[in-house]
């Protein structure tokens, strides 16, 4: 499987990654190489094999729906690039 | 403080501290001084936390004086910069988190802090743990203490270099596809990646959540046993943590290996393995025969599918995990975004390095509409085949052995333009992560003057047996006692 520069642009947009125009060709080559490696999976016969999502096939553990975290709003917001009145600031979403 | 300190085991350091021969403040300052003298050339640390380390050391000395200390109290360590540390920059080797001050401690960090092990600093790593050479760090490549022109391996290259050069007595790391075992092998130290679920992932910045596991870099199996025990255990904050009691790993270290059954997978000795590395591994196996072990040839027939399956599963999980970096709540935000999409795209585009972008895009593609069955589902089925291979072999043997890496440390820059060739160097380590099994790297000799690690693979939750197997080898050999001459202190020297 190879990826064209057009496909790379589409994937980069899906992943919300700005890629410089001059780098597209290189990514297309690199990603095609990775997919080529991945294509070696085609040799495997996996009919009737149950997919394995967790190494111990463990189920998701459930807990009681109780508050266990304390409110650390101010501390947690210290890492935000922009805030105002305890809210995260982002560029205008609606006109 | 005596320079001989660097040759002491954790147990010996503990005796020194408890008997009042030296204090934790002195010991911690001694290591901070070594970091100050040597790290400018090794680049093993992203952040050195001298002040916090000395404050913890002071608390440790008080605990020792009042008799409320545990065996590791007062012994300094280094954490890979992937573990969140409250109030301290936690970068994951990325420009994205260059300004991130973690607001809480990872469970591993908290556990070791609670017994007052001073944290010397946060170690360098491949960005978001993606890499096998430590060249993918925003903070620059780490150098291999055995040869400064060579890589220390990755992704936990900083922790490996720090322990190998004795800038820290012990360090933590994480392993998603070999990131503890391969750097331990390339720098000549002991590394253990425990069973998936053994060590809490809470506060460990996620790369591929079904594969990531924290572990230890140390100078010996005996040292590893002590730290692994202290950092292991069930954690309600990690939904995949396993609720099985943690054994006292130190009590079984001296068990006899008489009658131990060692499996050698033929696929690990085929084409691609450097012949000098193969000789070292064969010599180590001979040593095990002398210790009473029985050698059995086994087969892991789906080994060749491990790398292809990994490069679907890990990137897919990474593309999902790393979507949290959006420039809103933490991390890098681009200058003057015009709208939300522009902010997401340029923040992520500017702040993620090339390898991280490659993997996010690979994962995004594999998970995109119409491709899920062909890629992710198929890879998960292969994952089961690989796991079943191991289980069949463990019906016949106690441990599996082989090389960790097909060759010794390569030159910085040698593979950095060729991602595929870099990926292929993880051929012997990746399958374990897919199967969730524990693995170790134990120094077994040198090839072309660079260290070679022997890999010991155990069945799930048999870390105690593996540490015993490694320790017995280290009682019979002294490969683990070799230190690069530049950083070594010979006996009698002050």
XYZ file of C-alpha atoms in Angstrom:
589
model
C 0.000 0.000 0.000
C 1.393 3.386 -0.979
C 0.109 6.797 -0.064
C 0.030 9.666 -2.551
C 0.853 13.212 -1.456
C -2.876 13.986 -1.745
C -3.745 11.153 0.647
C -1.071 12.330 3.074
C -2.633 15.795 3.091
C -6.019 14.271 3.830
C -4.642 12.145 6.701
C -2.704 15.099 8.102
C -5.930 17.075 8.180
C -7.799 14.224 9.900
C -5.024 14.136 12.510
C -5.040 17.944 12.739
C -1.361 18.230 11.875
C -0.110 21.155 9.818
C 2.542 19.753 7.464
C 4.704 22.070 5.397
C 4.108 21.702 1.668
C 7.781 20.873 1.048
C 7.634 17.978 3.557
C 4.594 16.246 2.056
C 6.641 14.221 -0.417
C 8.913 12.904 2.353
C 5.964 11.914 4.548
C 4.332 10.199 1.609
C 7.517 8.161 1.127
C 7.901 7.422 4.875
C 4.268 6.446 5.428
C 4.259 4.267 2.313
C 7.327 2.517 3.729
C 5.575 1.907 7.046
C 2.441 0.595 5.313
C 4.596 -1.642 3.169
C 6.047 -3.094 6.385
C 2.561 -3.460 7.821
C 1.412 -5.276 4.652
C 3.486 -8.248 5.809
C 0.469 -9.026 7.999
C -1.245 -10.231 4.816
C 0.799 -13.435 5.002
C -0.948 -14.434 8.224
C -4.029 -16.575 8.280
C -6.184 -15.053 10.999
C -9.478 -16.652 10.143
C -11.446 -17.568 13.289
C -8.867 -15.888 15.545
C -10.340 -13.802 18.335
C -8.798 -10.295 18.384
C -6.752 -9.563 21.513
C -7.253 -6.093 22.962
C -5.623 -6.598 26.359
C -2.652 -8.792 27.232
C -4.482 -10.558 30.050
C -7.841 -10.435 28.254
C -9.048 -8.502 31.288
C -12.420 -6.807 31.280
C -12.830 -3.140 32.059
C -12.994 -2.812 35.815
C -15.970 -0.877 37.138
C -16.095 1.310 40.214
C -18.824 3.046 42.158
C -19.854 6.377 40.710
C -18.481 8.445 43.564
C -16.478 11.647 43.694
C -12.861 10.717 44.444
C -11.027 13.778 43.139
C -10.793 17.074 44.950
C -11.428 20.301 43.067
C -8.078 21.653 41.829
C -9.431 23.937 39.166
C -6.921 26.730 39.654
C -3.900 24.451 39.850
C -4.968 22.502 36.777
C -5.546 25.677 34.786
C -2.050 27.008 35.457
C -0.783 25.037 32.455
C -3.343 26.491 30.041
C -1.993 28.789 27.301
C -4.872 31.268 27.768
C -7.582 31.594 30.409
C -10.098 34.154 31.581
C -12.278 34.041 34.701
C -11.521 30.384 35.270
C -12.302 29.369 31.675
C -10.072 28.197 28.832
C -9.803 30.783 26.083
C -9.881 29.628 22.464
C -10.231 31.475 19.159
C -13.744 32.542 18.231
C -15.873 29.487 17.392
C -19.137 31.133 16.315
C -19.550 34.340 14.337
C 32.180 11.398 50.435
C 34.043 8.434 49.034
C 33.980 7.903 45.257
C 33.662 4.153 45.884
C 30.010 4.951 46.462
C 29.279 4.328 42.775
C 30.350 0.687 43.079
C 27.978 -0.089 45.917
C 24.758 -2.046 45.576
C 21.507 -0.564 46.821
C 21.630 -2.970 49.765
C 25.124 -1.695 50.661
C 24.022 1.930 50.292
C 21.097 1.151 52.556
C 23.404 -0.308 55.214
C 25.626 2.778 54.967
C 22.650 5.055 55.466
C 21.078 3.067 58.293
C 24.358 2.738 60.168
C 25.042 6.463 59.899
C 28.226 5.977 57.851
C 26.917 8.656 55.505
C 23.689 10.603 55.227
C 21.171 10.740 52.407
C 21.965 14.430 51.984
C 25.648 13.535 51.429
C 24.798 10.678 49.080
C 22.351 12.808 47.104
C 24.830 15.696 46.840
C 27.479 13.226 45.675
C 25.265 12.157 42.746
C 24.208 15.728 41.970
C 27.924 16.576 41.714
C 28.489 13.667 39.324
C 25.609 14.890 37.181
C 27.101 18.398 37.200
C 30.503 17.064 36.107
C 29.392 14.625 33.421
C 25.957 15.366 32.084
C 26.917 18.186 29.753
C 28.504 15.577 27.488
C 25.944 12.780 27.999
C 22.730 14.846 27.921
C 20.990 12.190 30.013
C 18.910 14.671 32.006
C 16.273 17.114 30.786
C 15.772 18.576 34.259
C 17.937 18.265 37.366
C 15.929 18.768 40.548
C 18.707 19.444 43.050
C 16.652 21.444 45.512
C 13.796 18.931 45.766
C 16.281 16.052 45.916
C 18.103 17.553 48.889
C 14.830 18.353 50.636
C 13.686 14.725 50.253
C 17.135 13.573 51.390
C 16.754 15.622 54.552
C 13.386 13.991 55.244
C 14.997 10.610 54.574
C 17.731 11.303 57.119
C 15.086 12.210 59.696
C 13.178 8.994 58.980
C 16.378 6.965 59.300
C 17.198 8.677 62.602
C 13.712 7.996 63.965
C 13.690 4.370 62.790
C 10.785 4.804 60.354
C 12.766 4.199 57.166
C 12.349 1.397 54.629
C 15.284 -0.259 52.836
C 15.302 2.212 49.966
C 14.780 5.363 52.026
C 17.432 7.937 51.258
C 18.711 6.305 48.063
C 18.478 8.799 45.199
C 17.029 7.884 41.796
C 16.188 9.389 38.410
C 12.793 9.267 36.719
C 12.211 9.112 32.993
C 10.624 12.410 31.976
C 7.433 10.569 31.023
C 6.328 10.207 34.661
C 4.357 13.187 35.951
C 6.066 14.893 38.876
C 4.066 17.426 40.853
C 5.457 20.928 40.442
C 8.271 19.798 38.135
C 8.439 20.103 34.349
C 7.336 16.865 32.684
C 8.137 17.106 28.973
C 8.001 13.576 27.525
C 10.927 14.789 25.418
C 8.593 17.016 23.395
C 8.380 20.681 22.504
C 4.639 20.165 23.073
C 5.209 19.817 26.825
C 8.291 22.020 27.183
C 6.246 24.371 29.362
C 4.233 21.699 31.193
C 4.501 21.607 34.977
C 2.749 18.424 36.080
C 0.013 19.150 38.631
C 0.236 15.723 40.269
C 2.551 12.758 40.802
C 2.402 9.538 38.811
C 1.660 6.592 41.121
C 5.217 5.290 40.607
C 6.639 8.682 41.583
C 4.307 8.941 44.579
C 5.189 5.452 45.846
C 8.930 6.140 45.739
C 8.534 9.616 47.167
C 6.519 8.225 50.063
C 9.549 6.161 51.105
C 11.738 9.270 50.654
C 13.871 8.292 47.682
C 15.291 11.656 46.525
C 14.594 12.381 42.838
C 17.802 13.644 41.194
C 16.007 14.700 38.046
C 14.040 13.776 34.958
C 15.803 11.872 32.214
C 15.925 12.447 28.491
C 13.908 10.266 26.127
C 12.654 9.934 22.584
C 9.670 12.214 22.129
C 6.589 10.555 23.657
C 8.675 7.348 23.922
C 8.702 6.896 20.150
C 12.140 5.774 19.094
C 14.974 3.325 19.591
C 17.943 5.698 19.676
C 16.991 8.724 21.764
C 17.651 10.895 18.717
C 13.977 11.908 18.590
C 14.171 14.112 21.677
C 13.384 17.826 21.472
C 16.262 18.189 23.960
C 18.850 16.563 21.710
C 20.347 13.103 21.479
C 21.662 11.276 24.533
C 25.197 9.887 24.192
C 26.182 6.325 25.008
C 28.648 6.427 27.944
C 30.665 3.628 26.292
C 31.227 5.682 23.137
C 29.980 9.245 22.905
C 29.547 8.928 19.122
C 26.964 6.198 19.587
C 23.340 6.101 20.679
C 22.335 4.727 24.088
C 19.188 3.195 22.576
C 15.687 4.363 23.242
C 13.261 5.451 24.139
C 14.482 5.499 27.763
C 18.023 6.455 26.664
C 18.529 9.086 29.356
C 17.760 6.725 32.230
C 20.017 4.073 30.695
C 22.935 6.468 30.167
C 22.518 7.920 33.670
C 22.741 4.496 35.342
C 25.512 3.250 33.024
C 27.667 6.333 33.772
C 26.756 6.135 37.473
C 25.039 9.509 37.509
C 22.230 7.792 39.417
C 22.275 4.547 41.414
C 19.001 3.470 39.788
C 16.324 4.867 37.461
C 12.829 4.281 36.153
C 11.895 3.806 32.519
C 9.016 2.683 30.359
C 8.830 0.003 27.693
C 6.236 -0.097 24.896
C 8.228 -2.072 22.326
C 11.631 -2.475 23.947
C 12.323 0.962 25.429
C 13.806 -0.432 28.659
C 15.455 -3.617 27.405
C 17.134 -2.218 24.278
C 18.815 0.792 25.961
C 19.827 -1.445 28.894
C 21.436 -3.790 26.378
C 23.178 -1.002 24.465
C 24.598 0.608 27.625
C 25.534 -2.578 29.499
C 23.166 -2.390 32.448
C 20.299 -4.442 33.852
C 16.770 -3.504 32.810
C 13.411 -5.080 33.538
C 10.037 -4.518 31.907
C 7.497 -6.237 34.106
C 4.234 -7.904 33.085
C 1.613 -5.549 31.677
C -0.486 -4.406 34.633
C 2.216 -4.999 37.272
C 3.249 -1.326 37.562
C 0.659 1.456 37.545
C 0.418 3.539 34.399
C -1.323 6.391 36.243
C 0.543 9.596 35.507
C 2.765 7.938 32.928
C 2.217 9.953 29.750
C 0.496 7.538 27.376
C 1.947 6.382 24.067
C 0.249 3.029 23.313
C -1.876 2.204 26.336
C -2.290 -1.530 25.759
C 1.508 -1.952 25.530
C 3.065 0.711 27.827
C 4.616 -0.541 31.049
C 6.940 1.072 33.585
C 10.083 -0.629 34.831
C 13.620 -0.316 36.136
C 17.212 0.400 35.055
C 19.820 -0.784 37.552
C 23.369 -2.026 37.981
C 22.234 -5.524 38.910
C 19.277 -7.875 39.183
C 19.434 -7.581 42.983
C 19.071 -3.788 42.776
C 16.264 -4.163 40.219
C 14.415 -6.517 42.572
C 14.338 -3.888 45.312
C 13.050 -1.016 43.187
C 10.615 -3.121 41.170
C 9.021 -4.386 44.348
C 8.682 -0.839 45.692
C 7.035 0.518 42.534
C 4.754 -2.431 41.716
C 1.246 -3.167 42.863
C -2.414 -2.656 42.228
C -3.601 0.898 41.640
C -7.277 1.750 41.425
C -6.314 4.811 39.365
C -5.087 2.628 36.476
C -7.969 0.666 34.971
C -5.595 -1.992 33.585
C -3.627 -2.434 36.802
C -3.741 -6.054 37.948
C -4.764 -6.937 41.492
C -2.232 -9.643 42.304
C 0.002 -9.372 45.402
C 3.618 -8.274 44.828
C 6.070 -10.959 45.932
C 9.246 -10.190 47.875
C 11.539 -10.486 44.856
C 14.720 -10.415 46.953
C 13.960 -13.605 48.889
C 14.068 -15.847 45.797
C 17.207 -14.370 44.205
C 19.416 -17.128 45.582
C 17.266 -20.089 44.506
C 19.253 -22.729 42.642
C 18.942 -22.946 38.861
C 19.483 -26.712 38.903
C 16.977 -28.184 36.451
C 15.858 -24.789 35.105
C 14.458 -25.204 31.607
C 15.571 -22.469 29.200
C 13.946 -22.169 25.792
C 15.963 -20.742 22.905
C 13.610 -19.647 20.100
C 15.219 -20.550 16.801
C 13.670 -17.459 15.188
C 15.826 -15.262 17.476
C 19.077 -16.664 16.087
C 18.362 -16.452 12.377
C 19.500 -14.075 9.683
C 19.808 -10.472 10.854
C 21.547 -11.264 14.138
C 25.088 -9.904 14.202
C 27.501 -12.850 14.514
C 29.530 -11.225 17.309
C 26.359 -10.589 19.298
C 25.312 -14.205 18.683
C 28.626 -15.420 20.158
C 28.042 -13.436 23.341
C 24.548 -14.873 23.737
C 25.809 -18.413 23.097
C 28.501 -17.949 25.759
C 25.876 -16.766 28.241
C 23.775 -19.848 27.504
C 26.867 -22.015 28.149
C 27.225 -20.305 31.531
C 23.637 -21.238 32.350
C 24.398 -24.870 31.518
C 27.160 -24.724 34.125
C 24.603 -23.395 36.593
C 22.528 -26.518 36.025
C 20.055 -25.348 33.401
C 18.695 -27.503 30.615
C 18.570 -25.892 27.156
C 15.644 -26.631 24.867
C 15.237 -25.346 21.324
C 11.775 -23.866 20.856
C 9.900 -22.010 18.137
C 7.917 -18.783 18.114
C 6.661 -19.148 14.537
C 4.851 -15.800 14.324
C 7.867 -13.685 15.344
C 8.057 -12.138 11.871
C 4.552 -10.713 12.306
C 5.325 -8.840 15.535
C 6.798 -5.686 13.989
C 4.067 -5.306 11.335
C 1.324 -5.769 13.971
C 3.062 -3.400 16.390
C 3.249 -0.659 13.743
C -0.529 -0.783 13.463
C -1.475 -1.135 17.136
C 1.014 1.331 18.626
C 0.425 4.147 16.094
C -3.353 3.621 16.276
C -3.328 3.962 20.054
C -0.876 6.865 19.813
C -3.054 8.767 17.361
C -5.896 8.473 19.835
C -3.834 9.213 22.968
C -2.043 12.204 21.472
C -5.266 13.835 20.318
C -5.399 15.350 23.825
C -2.652 17.784 22.799
C -4.855 20.444 21.307
C -3.316 23.668 22.570
C -6.286 24.365 24.844
C -5.730 22.977 28.338
C -1.958 22.511 28.487
C 1.048 22.308 26.246
C 2.142 24.380 23.287
C -0.188 26.764 21.436
C 0.839 28.351 18.138
C 1.076 32.124 17.737
C -2.030 34.043 16.680
C -4.402 31.273 15.615
C -7.087 32.543 13.245
C -9.651 29.905 14.207
C -9.957 26.610 16.104
C -8.831 24.385 13.245
C -5.819 26.596 12.596
C -4.972 26.472 16.304
C -5.145 22.662 16.454
C -3.226 22.162 13.242
C -0.394 24.593 13.770
C -0.003 23.877 17.499
C 0.366 20.158 16.760
C 2.292 20.709 13.542
C 4.844 23.023 15.203
C 5.284 21.096 18.445
C 5.392 17.425 17.415
C 8.590 16.084 15.910
C 8.822 14.106 12.698
C 8.638 10.599 14.186
C 5.627 11.489 16.315
C 3.881 12.917 13.243
C 4.686 9.778 11.251
C 3.149 7.558 13.907
C 0.079 9.730 14.479
C -0.596 9.737 10.741
C -0.013 5.987 10.406
C -2.472 5.405 13.232
C -4.998 7.876 11.894
C -4.890 6.113 8.541
C -5.197 2.634 10.091
C -8.251 3.721 12.076
C -9.910 5.736 9.314
C -13.230 4.659 7.807
C -12.959 1.511 5.746
C -9.522 0.421 6.983
C -10.243 -0.715 10.533
C -10.727 -4.423 9.698
C -7.732 -4.583 7.380
C -5.368 -2.995 9.873
C -6.320 -2.682 13.531
C -8.541 -5.749 13.809
C -6.092 -7.875 11.853
C -3.208 -6.679 14.029
C -5.140 -7.608 17.169
C -5.720 -11.091 15.793
C -2.017 -11.439 15.085
C -1.413 -10.267 18.607
C -3.285 -13.327 19.838
C -1.251 -15.636 17.574
C 1.926 -14.190 19.061
C 0.613 -14.577 22.599
C -0.384 -18.192 21.927
C 3.112 -18.925 20.554
C 4.575 -17.877 23.900
C 2.033 -19.838 25.930
C 2.814 -23.023 24.001
C 6.517 -22.559 24.693
C 5.926 -21.870 28.390
C 4.283 -25.286 28.708
C 7.793 -26.699 28.158
C 10.203 -24.157 29.625
C 10.592 -21.831 32.638
C 12.165 -18.914 30.799
C 13.045 -18.006 27.223
C 16.410 -16.492 26.334
C 17.861 -14.741 23.342
C 19.421 -11.487 22.238
C 17.787 -8.141 23.088
C 18.910 -6.377 19.924
C 20.373 -7.692 16.669
C 23.448 -5.488 17.025
C 25.318 -3.271 19.450
C 24.843 0.507 19.737
C 24.939 2.211 16.340
C 26.404 5.624 15.517
C 24.370 8.753 16.135
C 22.833 9.717 12.788
C 23.379 6.291 11.236
C 19.696 5.348 11.084
C 17.932 8.600 11.786
C 16.863 9.071 8.157
C 15.632 5.526 7.813
C 12.685 4.891 10.119
C 12.067 1.358 8.862
C 15.592 0.163 9.600
C 15.220 1.673 13.089
C 11.909 -0.182 13.575
C 13.469 -3.494 12.561
C 16.045 -3.233 15.344
C 13.210 -3.985 17.811
C 12.581 -7.438 16.347
C 13.374 -9.369 19.559
C 11.682 -7.054 22.036
C 8.341 -6.068 20.494
C 6.576 -9.443 20.648
C 6.661 -9.410 24.473
C 4.791 -6.138 24.652
C 2.121 -7.510 22.333
C 1.798 -10.554 24.609
C 2.054 -8.441 27.788
C 4.946 -10.568 29.085
C 7.862 -9.480 31.282
C 11.367 -9.204 29.839
C 14.836 -8.338 31.076
C 18.138 -7.315 29.599
C 21.192 -8.574 31.464
C 24.753 -7.548 30.515
C 26.413 -10.623 28.959
C 29.602 -9.348 27.364
C 30.915 -7.171 24.571
C 30.927 -7.251 20.788
C 33.176 -4.800 18.968
C 33.890 -3.157 22.347
C 30.232 -2.324 22.948
C 27.973 -4.010 25.503
C 25.561 -6.809 24.623
C 22.479 -7.706 26.641
C 20.998 -11.158 27.094
C 17.217 -11.124 27.043
C 15.328 -13.174 29.622
C 11.634 -13.593 28.901
C 9.249 -14.951 31.493
C 5.595 -15.892 31.578
C 3.177 -13.341 33.044
C 3.918 -12.404 36.675
C 7.105 -14.479 36.917
C 9.367 -11.475 37.572
C 10.649 -13.193 40.718
C 11.889 -16.192 38.704
C 13.460 -13.944 36.053
C 15.292 -11.857 38.648
C 16.500 -15.080 40.264
C 17.741 -16.354 36.878
C 19.511 -13.039 36.213
C 20.969 -12.799 39.714
C 22.490 -16.292 39.595
C 24.225 -15.381 36.331
C 25.508 -12.177 37.925
C 26.891 -14.192 40.849
C 28.891 -16.278 38.357
C 30.012 -13.483 36.003
C 31.030 -9.846 36.319
C 29.740 -8.353 33.052
C 27.275 -6.255 35.042
C 30.171 -4.743 36.997
C 31.802 -3.196 33.925
C 31.677 0.592 33.815
C 32.970 2.821 30.992
C 36.488 3.832 32.136
C 35.718 7.541 31.950
C 33.009 7.160 34.608
C 34.513 4.317 36.622
C 36.222 4.457 39.994
C 38.623 1.571 40.504
C 39.000 -0.222 43.803
C 41.257 1.630 46.217
C 40.818 4.914 44.347
C 39.308 7.761 46.374
